[in-house]
């Protein structure tokens, strides 16, 4: 049961308009040969109480994990830019 404990009032699904399928990414990224191709995931906590932003370089597997206090897209984009520039 993927949505165990979720109900219609608390579960909100948002469609990302510019989203592209993994199959549509450039072939060079799949080779995992160049540094800087970052894969980003958001891991949600139990009952959506907190989240972790996980950023992994596909070539080196160097991973940064950042605790997020919000799923707000602008705050997540800011966190990604900050971590990328501080690396």
mmCIF file with all atom_site columns, C-alpha atoms in Angstrom, residues 1 5 7 12 14 16-17 40 42 44 50 53-54 60-61 65 70 74 79 84 86-87:
data_model
loop_
_atom_site.group_PDB
_atom_site.id
_atom_site.type_symbol
_atom_site.label_atom_id
_atom_site.label_alt_id
_atom_site.label_comp_id
_atom_site.label_asym_id
_atom_site.label_entity_id
_atom_site.label_seq_id
_atom_site.pdbx_PDB_ins_code
_atom_site.Cartn_x
_atom_site.Cartn_y
_atom_site.Cartn_z
_atom_site.occupancy
_atom_site.B_iso_or_equiv
_atom_site.pdbx_formal_charge
_atom_site.auth_seq_id
_atom_site.auth_comp_id
_atom_site.auth_asym_id
_atom_site.auth_atom_id
_atom_site.pdbx_PDB_model_num
ATOM 1  C CA . UNK A 1 1  ? 0.000  0.000  0.000   1.00 0.00 ? 1  UNK A CA 1
ATOM 2  C CA . UNK A 1 5  ? -2.313 6.518  5.992   1.00 0.00 ? 5  UNK A CA 1
ATOM 3  C CA . UNK A 1 7  ? -6.217 10.641 2.627   1.00 0.00 ? 7  UNK A CA 1
ATOM 4  C CA . UNK A 1 12 ? -1.726 16.638 -2.975  1.00 0.00 ? 12 UNK A CA 1
ATOM 5  C CA . UNK A 1 14 ? 1.345  18.426 -8.363  1.00 0.00 ? 14 UNK A CA 1
ATOM 6  C CA . UNK A 1 16 ? 5.592  19.416 -13.046 1.00 0.00 ? 16 UNK A CA 1
ATOM 7  C CA . UNK A 1 17 ? 4.987  21.141 -16.378 1.00 0.00 ? 17 UNK A CA 1
ATOM 8  C CA . UNK A 1 40 ? 18.452 15.258 -7.436  1.00 0.00 ? 40 UNK A CA 1
ATOM 9  C CA . UNK A 1 42 ? 13.583 14.449 -2.502  1.00 0.00 ? 42 UNK A CA 1
ATOM 10 C CA . UNK A 1 44 ? 9.928  12.477 2.277   1.00 0.00 ? 44 UNK A CA 1
ATOM 11 C CA . UNK A 1 50 ? 10.226 16.797 6.870   1.00 0.00 ? 50 UNK A CA 1
ATOM 12 C CA . UNK A 1 53 ? 17.184 16.841 -0.527  1.00 0.00 ? 53 UNK A CA 1
ATOM 13 C CA . UNK A 1 54 ? 19.671 14.305 -1.964  1.00 0.00 ? 54 UNK A CA 1
ATOM 14 C CA . UNK A 1 60 ? 31.848 10.174 -8.733  1.00 0.00 ? 60 UNK A CA 1
ATOM 15 C CA . UNK A 1 61 ? 28.767 9.249  -6.654  1.00 0.00 ? 61 UNK A CA 1
ATOM 16 C CA . UNK A 1 65 ? 22.211 15.530 1.726   1.00 0.00 ? 65 UNK A CA 1
ATOM 17 C CA . UNK A 1 70 ? 9.657  22.857 3.137   1.00 0.00 ? 70 UNK A CA 1
ATOM 18 C CA . UNK A 1 74 ? 11.779 28.061 -4.871  1.00 0.00 ? 74 UNK A CA 1
ATOM 19 C CA . UNK A 1 79 ? 19.242 24.963 -1.806  1.00 0.00 ? 79 UNK A CA 1
ATOM 20 C CA . UNK A 1 84 ? 26.345 23.418 -6.094  1.00 0.00 ? 84 UNK A CA 1
ATOM 21 C CA . UNK A 1 86 ? 29.720 25.750 -2.330  1.00 0.00 ? 86 UNK A CA 1
ATOM 22 C CA . UNK A 1 87 ? 31.027 22.423 -3.619  1.00 0.00 ? 87 UNK A CA 1
#
